[in-house]
PDB file of C-alpha atoms in Angstrom:
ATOM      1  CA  UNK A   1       3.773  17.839  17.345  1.00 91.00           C
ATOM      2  CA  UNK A   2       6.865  16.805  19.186  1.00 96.00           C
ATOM      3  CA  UNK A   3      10.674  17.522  17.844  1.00 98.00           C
ATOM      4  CA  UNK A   4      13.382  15.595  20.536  1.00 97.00           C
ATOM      5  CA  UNK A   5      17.004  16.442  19.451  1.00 98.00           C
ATOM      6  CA  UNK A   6      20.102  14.013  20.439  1.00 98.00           C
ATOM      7  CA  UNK A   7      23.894  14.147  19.618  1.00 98.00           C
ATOM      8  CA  UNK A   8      24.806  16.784  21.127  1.00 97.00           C
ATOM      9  CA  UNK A   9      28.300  16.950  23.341  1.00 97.00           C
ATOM     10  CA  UNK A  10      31.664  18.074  23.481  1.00 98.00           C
ATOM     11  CA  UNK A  11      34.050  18.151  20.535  1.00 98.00           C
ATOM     12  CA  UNK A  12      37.352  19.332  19.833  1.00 98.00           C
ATOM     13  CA  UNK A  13      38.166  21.761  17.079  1.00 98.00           C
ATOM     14  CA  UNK A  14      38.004  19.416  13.711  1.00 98.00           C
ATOM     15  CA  UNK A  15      35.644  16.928  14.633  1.00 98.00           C
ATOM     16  CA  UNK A  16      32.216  15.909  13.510  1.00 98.00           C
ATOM     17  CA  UNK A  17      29.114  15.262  15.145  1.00 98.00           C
ATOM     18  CA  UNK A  18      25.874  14.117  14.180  1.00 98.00           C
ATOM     19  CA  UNK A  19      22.696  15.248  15.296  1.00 98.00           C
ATOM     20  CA  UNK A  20      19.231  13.799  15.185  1.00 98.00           C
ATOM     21  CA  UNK A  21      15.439  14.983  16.157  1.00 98.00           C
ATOM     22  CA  UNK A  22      13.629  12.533  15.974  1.00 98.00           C
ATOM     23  CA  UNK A  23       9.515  14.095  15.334  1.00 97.00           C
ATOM     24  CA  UNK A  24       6.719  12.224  16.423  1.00 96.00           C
ATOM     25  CA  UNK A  25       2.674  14.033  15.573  1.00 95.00           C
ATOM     26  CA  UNK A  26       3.534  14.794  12.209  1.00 95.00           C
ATOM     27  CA  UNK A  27       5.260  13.537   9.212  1.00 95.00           C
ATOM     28  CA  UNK A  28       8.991  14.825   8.840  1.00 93.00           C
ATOM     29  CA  UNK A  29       8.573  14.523   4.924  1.00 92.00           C
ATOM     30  CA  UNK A  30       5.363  16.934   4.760  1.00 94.00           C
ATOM     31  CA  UNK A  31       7.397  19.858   6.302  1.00 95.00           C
ATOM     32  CA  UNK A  32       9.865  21.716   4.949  1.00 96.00           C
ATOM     33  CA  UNK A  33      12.495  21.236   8.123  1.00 96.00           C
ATOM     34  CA  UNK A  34      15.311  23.054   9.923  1.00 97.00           C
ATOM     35  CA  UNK A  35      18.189  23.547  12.397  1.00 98.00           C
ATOM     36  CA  UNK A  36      18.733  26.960  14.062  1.00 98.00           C
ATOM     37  CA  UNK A  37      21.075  27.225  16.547  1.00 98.00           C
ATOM     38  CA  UNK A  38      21.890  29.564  19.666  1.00 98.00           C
ATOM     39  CA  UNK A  39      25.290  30.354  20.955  1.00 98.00           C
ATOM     40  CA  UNK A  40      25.357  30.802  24.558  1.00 97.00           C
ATOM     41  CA  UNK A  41      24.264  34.090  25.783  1.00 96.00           C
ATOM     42  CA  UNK A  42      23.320  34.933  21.771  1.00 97.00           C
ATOM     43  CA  UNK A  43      20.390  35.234  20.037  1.00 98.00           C
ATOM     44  CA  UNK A  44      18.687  32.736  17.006  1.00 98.00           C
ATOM     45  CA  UNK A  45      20.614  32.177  13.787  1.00 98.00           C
ATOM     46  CA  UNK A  46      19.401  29.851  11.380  1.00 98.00           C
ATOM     47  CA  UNK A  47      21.503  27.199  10.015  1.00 98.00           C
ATOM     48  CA  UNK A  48      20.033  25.107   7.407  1.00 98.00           C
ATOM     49  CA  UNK A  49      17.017  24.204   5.491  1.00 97.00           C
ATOM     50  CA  UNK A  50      15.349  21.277   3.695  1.00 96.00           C
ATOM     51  CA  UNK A  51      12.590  21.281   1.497  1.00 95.00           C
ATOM     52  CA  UNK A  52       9.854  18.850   1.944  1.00 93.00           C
ATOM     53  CA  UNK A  53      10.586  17.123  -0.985  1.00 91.00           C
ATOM     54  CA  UNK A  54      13.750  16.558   0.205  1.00 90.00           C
ATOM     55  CA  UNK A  55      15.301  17.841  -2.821  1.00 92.00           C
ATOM     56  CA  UNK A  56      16.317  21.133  -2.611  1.00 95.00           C
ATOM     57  CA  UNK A  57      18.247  22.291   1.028  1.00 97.00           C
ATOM     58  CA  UNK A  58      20.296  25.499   1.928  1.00 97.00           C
ATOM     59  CA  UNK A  59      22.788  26.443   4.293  1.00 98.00           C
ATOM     60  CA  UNK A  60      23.821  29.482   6.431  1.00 98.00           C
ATOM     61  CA  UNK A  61      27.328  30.692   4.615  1.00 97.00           C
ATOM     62  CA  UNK A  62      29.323  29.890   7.513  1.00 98.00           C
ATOM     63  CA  UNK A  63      28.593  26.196   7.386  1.00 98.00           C
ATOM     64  CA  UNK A  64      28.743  25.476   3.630  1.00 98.00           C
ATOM     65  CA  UNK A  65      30.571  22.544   3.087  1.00 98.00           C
ATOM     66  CA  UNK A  66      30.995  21.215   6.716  1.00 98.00           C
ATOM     67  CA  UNK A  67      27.402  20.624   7.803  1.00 98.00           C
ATOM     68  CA  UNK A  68      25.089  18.577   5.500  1.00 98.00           C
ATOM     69  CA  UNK A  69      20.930  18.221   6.509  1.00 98.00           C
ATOM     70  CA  UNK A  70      19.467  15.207   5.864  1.00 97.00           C
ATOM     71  CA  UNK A  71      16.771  12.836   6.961  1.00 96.00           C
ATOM     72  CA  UNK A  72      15.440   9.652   7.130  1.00 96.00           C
ATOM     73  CA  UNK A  73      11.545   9.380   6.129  1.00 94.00           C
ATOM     74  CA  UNK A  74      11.058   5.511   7.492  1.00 95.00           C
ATOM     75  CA  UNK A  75      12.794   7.213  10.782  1.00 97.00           C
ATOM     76  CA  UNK A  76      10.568  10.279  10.956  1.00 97.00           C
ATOM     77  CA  UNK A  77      14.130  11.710  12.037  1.00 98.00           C
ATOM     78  CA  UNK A  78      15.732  14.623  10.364  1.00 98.00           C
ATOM     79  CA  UNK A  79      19.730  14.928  10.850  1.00 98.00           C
ATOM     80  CA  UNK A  80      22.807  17.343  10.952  1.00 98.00           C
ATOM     81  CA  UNK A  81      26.309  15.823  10.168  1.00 98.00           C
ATOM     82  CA  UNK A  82      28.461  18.512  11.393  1.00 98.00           C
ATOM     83  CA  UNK A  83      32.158  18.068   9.939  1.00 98.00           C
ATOM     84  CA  UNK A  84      35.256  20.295  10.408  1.00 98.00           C
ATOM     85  CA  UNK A  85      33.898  21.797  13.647  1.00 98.00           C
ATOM     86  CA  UNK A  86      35.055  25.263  14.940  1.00 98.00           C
ATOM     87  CA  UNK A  87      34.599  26.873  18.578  1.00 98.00           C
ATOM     88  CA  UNK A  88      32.337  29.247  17.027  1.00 98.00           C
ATOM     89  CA  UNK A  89      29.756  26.620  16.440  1.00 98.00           C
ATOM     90  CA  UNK A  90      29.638  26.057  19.975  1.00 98.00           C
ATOM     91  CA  UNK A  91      25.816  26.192  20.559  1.00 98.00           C
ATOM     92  CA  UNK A  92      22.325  24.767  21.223  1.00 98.00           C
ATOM     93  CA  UNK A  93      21.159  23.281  18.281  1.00 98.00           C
ATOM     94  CA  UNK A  94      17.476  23.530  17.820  1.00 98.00           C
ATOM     95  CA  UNK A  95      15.581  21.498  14.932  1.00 98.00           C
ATOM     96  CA  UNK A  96      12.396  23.113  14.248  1.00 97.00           C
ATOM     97  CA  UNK A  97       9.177  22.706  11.597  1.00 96.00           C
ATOM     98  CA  UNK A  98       7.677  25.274   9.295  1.00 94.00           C
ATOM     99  CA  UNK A  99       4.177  26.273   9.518  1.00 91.00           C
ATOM    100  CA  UNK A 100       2.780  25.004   6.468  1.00 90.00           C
ATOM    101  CA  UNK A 101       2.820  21.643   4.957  1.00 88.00           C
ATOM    102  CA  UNK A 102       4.590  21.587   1.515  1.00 87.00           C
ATOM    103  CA  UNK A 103       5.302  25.121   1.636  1.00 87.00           C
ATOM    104  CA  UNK A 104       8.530  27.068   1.529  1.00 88.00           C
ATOM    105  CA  UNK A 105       7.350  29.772   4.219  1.00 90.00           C
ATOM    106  CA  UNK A 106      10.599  29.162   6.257  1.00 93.00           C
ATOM    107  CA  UNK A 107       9.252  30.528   9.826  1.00 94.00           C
ATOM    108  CA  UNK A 108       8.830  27.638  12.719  1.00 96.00           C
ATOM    109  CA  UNK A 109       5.649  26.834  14.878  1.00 95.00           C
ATOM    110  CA  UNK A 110       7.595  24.039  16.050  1.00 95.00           C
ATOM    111  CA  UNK A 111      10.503  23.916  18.261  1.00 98.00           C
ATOM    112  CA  UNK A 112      12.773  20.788  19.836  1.00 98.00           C
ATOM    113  CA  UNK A 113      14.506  21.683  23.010  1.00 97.00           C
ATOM    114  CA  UNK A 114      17.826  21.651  21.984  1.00 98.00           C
ATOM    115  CA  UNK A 115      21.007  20.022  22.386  1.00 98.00           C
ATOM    116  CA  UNK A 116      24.125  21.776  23.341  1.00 98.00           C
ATOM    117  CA  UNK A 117      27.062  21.334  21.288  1.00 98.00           C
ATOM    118  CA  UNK A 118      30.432  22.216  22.471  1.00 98.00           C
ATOM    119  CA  UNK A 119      33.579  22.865  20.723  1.00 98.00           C
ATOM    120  CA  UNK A 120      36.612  23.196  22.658  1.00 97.00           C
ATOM    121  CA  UNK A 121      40.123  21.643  23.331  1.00 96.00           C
TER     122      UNK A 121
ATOM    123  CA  UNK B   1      21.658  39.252   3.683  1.00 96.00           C
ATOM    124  CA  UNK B   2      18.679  41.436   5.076  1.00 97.00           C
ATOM    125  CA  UNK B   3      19.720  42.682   8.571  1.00 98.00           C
ATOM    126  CA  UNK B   4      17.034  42.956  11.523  1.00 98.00           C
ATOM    127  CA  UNK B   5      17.466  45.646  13.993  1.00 98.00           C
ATOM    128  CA  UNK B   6      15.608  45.329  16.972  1.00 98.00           C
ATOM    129  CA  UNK B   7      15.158  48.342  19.478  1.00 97.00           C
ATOM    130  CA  UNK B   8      15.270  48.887  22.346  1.00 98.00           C
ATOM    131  CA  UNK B   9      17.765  46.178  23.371  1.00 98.00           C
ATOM    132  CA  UNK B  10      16.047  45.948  26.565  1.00 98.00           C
ATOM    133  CA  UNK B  11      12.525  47.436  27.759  1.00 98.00           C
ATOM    134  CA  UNK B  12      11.960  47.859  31.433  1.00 98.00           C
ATOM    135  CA  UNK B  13       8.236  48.030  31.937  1.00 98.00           C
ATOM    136  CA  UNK B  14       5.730  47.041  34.819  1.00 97.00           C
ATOM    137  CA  UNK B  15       2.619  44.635  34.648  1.00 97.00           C
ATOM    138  CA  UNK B  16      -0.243  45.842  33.235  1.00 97.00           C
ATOM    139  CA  UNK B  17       1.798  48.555  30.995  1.00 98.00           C
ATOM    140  CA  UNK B  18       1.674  48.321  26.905  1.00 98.00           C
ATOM    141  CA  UNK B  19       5.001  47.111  25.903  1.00 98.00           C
ATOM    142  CA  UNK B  20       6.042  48.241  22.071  1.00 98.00           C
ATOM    143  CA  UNK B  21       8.993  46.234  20.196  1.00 98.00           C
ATOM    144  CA  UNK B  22      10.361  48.027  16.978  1.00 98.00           C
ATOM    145  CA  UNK B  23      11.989  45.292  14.150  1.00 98.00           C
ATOM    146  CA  UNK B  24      13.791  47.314  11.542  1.00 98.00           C
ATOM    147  CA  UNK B  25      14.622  45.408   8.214  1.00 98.00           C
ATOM    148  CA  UNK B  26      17.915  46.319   6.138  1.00 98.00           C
ATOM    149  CA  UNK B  27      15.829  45.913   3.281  1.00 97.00           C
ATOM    150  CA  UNK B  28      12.128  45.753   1.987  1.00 97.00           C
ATOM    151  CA  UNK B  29      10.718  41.946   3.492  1.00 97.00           C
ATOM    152  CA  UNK B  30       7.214  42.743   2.398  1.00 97.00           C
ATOM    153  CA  UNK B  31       5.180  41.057   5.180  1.00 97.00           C
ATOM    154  CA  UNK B  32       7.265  38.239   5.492  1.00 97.00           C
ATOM    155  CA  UNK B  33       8.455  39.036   8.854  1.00 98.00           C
ATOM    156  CA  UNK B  34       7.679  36.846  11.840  1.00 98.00           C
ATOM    157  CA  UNK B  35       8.038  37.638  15.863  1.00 98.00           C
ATOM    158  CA  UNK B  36       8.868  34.815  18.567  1.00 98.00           C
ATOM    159  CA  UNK B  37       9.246  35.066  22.483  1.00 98.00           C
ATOM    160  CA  UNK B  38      11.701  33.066  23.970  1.00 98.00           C
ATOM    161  CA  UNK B  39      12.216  32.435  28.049  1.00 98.00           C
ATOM    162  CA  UNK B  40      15.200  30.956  29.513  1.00 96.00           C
ATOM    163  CA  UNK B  41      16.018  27.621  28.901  1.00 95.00           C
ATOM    164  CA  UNK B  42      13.644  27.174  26.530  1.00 97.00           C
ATOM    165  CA  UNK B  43      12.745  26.931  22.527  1.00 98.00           C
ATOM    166  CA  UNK B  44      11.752  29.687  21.050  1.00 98.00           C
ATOM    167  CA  UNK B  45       7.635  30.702  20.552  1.00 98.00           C
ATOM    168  CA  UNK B  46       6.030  31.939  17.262  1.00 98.00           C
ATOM    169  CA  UNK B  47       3.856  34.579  18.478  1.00 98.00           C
ATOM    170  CA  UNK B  48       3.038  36.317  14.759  1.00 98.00           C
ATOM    171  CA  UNK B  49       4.074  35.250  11.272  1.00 97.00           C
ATOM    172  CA  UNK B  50       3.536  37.673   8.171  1.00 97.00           C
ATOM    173  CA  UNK B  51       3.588  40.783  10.056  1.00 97.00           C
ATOM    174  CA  UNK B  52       0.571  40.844  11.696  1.00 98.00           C
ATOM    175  CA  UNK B  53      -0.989  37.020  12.356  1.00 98.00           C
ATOM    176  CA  UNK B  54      -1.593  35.579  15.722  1.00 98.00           C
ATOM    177  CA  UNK B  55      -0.083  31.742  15.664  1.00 97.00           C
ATOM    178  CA  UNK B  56      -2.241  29.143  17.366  1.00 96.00           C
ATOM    179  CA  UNK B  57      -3.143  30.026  20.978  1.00 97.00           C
ATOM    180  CA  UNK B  58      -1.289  33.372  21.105  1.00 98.00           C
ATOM    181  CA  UNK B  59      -3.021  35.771  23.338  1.00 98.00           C
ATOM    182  CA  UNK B  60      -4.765  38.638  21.930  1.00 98.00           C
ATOM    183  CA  UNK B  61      -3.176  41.209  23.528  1.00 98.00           C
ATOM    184  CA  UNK B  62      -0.060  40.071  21.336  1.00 98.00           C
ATOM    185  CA  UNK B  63       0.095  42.238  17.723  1.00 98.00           C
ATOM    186  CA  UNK B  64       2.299  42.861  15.557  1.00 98.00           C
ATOM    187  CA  UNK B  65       1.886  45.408  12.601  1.00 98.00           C
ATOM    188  CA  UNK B  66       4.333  47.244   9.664  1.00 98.00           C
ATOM    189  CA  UNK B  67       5.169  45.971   6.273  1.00 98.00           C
ATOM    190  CA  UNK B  68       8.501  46.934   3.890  1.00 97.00           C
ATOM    191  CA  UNK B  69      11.176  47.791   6.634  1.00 98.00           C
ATOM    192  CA  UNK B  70       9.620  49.173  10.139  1.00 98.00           C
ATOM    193  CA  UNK B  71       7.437  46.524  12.076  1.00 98.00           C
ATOM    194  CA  UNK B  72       6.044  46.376  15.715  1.00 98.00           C
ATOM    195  CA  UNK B  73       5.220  44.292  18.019  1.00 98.00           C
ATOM    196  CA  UNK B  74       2.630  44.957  21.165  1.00 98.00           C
ATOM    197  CA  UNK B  75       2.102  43.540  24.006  1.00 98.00           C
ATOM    198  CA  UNK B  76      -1.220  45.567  25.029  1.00 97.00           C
ATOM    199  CA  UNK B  77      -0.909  44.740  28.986  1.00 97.00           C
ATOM    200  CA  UNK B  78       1.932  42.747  29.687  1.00 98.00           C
ATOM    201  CA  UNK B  79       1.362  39.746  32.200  1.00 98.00           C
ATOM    202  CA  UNK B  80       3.942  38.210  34.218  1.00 97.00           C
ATOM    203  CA  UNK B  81       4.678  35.642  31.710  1.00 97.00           C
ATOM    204  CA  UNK B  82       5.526  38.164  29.304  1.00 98.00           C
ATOM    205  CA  UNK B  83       8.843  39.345  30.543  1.00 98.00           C
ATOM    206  CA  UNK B  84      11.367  37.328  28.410  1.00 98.00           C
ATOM    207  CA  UNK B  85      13.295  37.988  25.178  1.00 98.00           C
ATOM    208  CA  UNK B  86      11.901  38.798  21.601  1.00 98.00           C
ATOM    209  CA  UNK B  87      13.331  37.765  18.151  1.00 98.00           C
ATOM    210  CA  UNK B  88      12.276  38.954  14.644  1.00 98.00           C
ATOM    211  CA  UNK B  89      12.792  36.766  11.851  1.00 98.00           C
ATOM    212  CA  UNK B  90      12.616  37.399   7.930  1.00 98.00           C
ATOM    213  CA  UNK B  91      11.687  35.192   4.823  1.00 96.00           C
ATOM    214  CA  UNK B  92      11.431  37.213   2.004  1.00 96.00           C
ATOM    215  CA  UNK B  93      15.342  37.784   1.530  1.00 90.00           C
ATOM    216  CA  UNK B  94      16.650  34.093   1.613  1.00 93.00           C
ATOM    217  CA  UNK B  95      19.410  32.511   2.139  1.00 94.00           C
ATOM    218  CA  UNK B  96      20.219  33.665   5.178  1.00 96.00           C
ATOM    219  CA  UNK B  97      17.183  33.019   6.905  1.00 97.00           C
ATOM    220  CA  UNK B  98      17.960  36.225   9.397  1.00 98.00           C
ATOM    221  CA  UNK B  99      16.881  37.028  13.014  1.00 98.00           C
ATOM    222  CA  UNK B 100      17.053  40.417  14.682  1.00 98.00           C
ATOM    223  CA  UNK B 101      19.424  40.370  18.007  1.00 98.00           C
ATOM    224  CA  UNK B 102      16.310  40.380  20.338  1.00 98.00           C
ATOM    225  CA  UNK B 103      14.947  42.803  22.593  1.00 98.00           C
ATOM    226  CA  UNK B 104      14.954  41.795  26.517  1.00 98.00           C
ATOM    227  CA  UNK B 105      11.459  42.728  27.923  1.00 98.00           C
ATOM    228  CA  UNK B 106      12.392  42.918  31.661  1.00 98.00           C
ATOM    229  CA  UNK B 107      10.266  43.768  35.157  1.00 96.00           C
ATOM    230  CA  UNK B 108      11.133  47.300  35.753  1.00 94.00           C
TER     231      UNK B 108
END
């Protein structure tokens, strides 16, 4: 299982971003997938979640109608279009796998390395 | 949104010594509460998911024990590669998805 996140970089207050991890091991579509991000200095807070199905995905409240998760199954790749960005999403992004195939048990045995997104003027 | 409060913030503790992480939930999360280690400039570990299950490859002397609101994690006799930071994590109360604020396990 290998997650490899890309997009990250610096932004100023208002702009968007996209952000991809690409998985190789496993398929994308099996897992119920994630982005959890890390402000620098802070500890873990989750961002979103999509269901393997792809039909059902939920959002931390702060990020509700800016980011959207999505993914791309012939890509193996899931993404986060981050819109309407604020210095207080300044972080590492992490995307990261649950467990259990098919199952909504959100906790992650499987971790990208992160890419650093930076808000700032 | 179920609040994790992890204690101490930081644990100063020598090899060899049992190390003991308390995870305090703001509300009942069953079992469904999940413990990762995390070094620096790295991705975070799952160590235990459900309160008390090793993941793949964890190390025995990592357990983790509670259920409703008070949980624990040991570290029976901590190894060198065990001083980093530790996260809690909750699924039973979601959205949010929360984490506790981590507990620093450093080399006294």
């Amino acid at each position: 299982v290998h997650l490899l996140e890309s997009g990250g970089g610096l932004v100023q207050p208002g702009g968007s971003l996209r952000l991809s991890c690409a998985a190789s091991g496993f398929s994308l579509s099996n897992y119920a997938m994630n982005w959890v991000r890390q402000a620098p200095g802070k500890g873990l807070e989750w961002v979103s979640t999509m269901r393997s199905s792809g039909d059902d995905t939920r959002y931390t409240d702060s990020v509700k109608g800016r980011f959207t998760i999505s993914r791309d199954n012939s890509k193996n790749t899931l993404y986060l279009q981050m819109n309407s960005l604020r210095a207080e999403d300044t972080a590492v992004y992490y995307c990261a796998k649950v467990a259990i195939s098919s199952s909504w048990d959100i906790f992650f045995d499987g971790w990208g390395q992160g890419t650093l997104v930076t808000v700032s003027s | 949104e179920t609040v994790l409060t992890q204690s101490p913030a930081t644990l100063s503790l020598s090899p060899g010594e049992r190390a003991t992480l308390s995870c305090r939930a703001s509300q009942s999360v069953d079992s469904y509460l999940a413990w990762y280690q995390q070094k620096p400039g790295q991705a975070p570990r799952l160590l235990i998911y459900d309160a008390s299950n090793r993941a793949t490859g964890i190390p025995a002397r990592f357990s983790g024990s509670g259920s409703g609101t008070d949980f624990t994690l040991t570290i029976s006799s901590l190894e060198p590669e065990d001083f980093a930071f530790y996260y809690c994590q909750q699924r039973k109360n979601w959205p949010p998805i929360t984490f506790g604020q981590g507990t620093r396990l450093e080399i006294k």
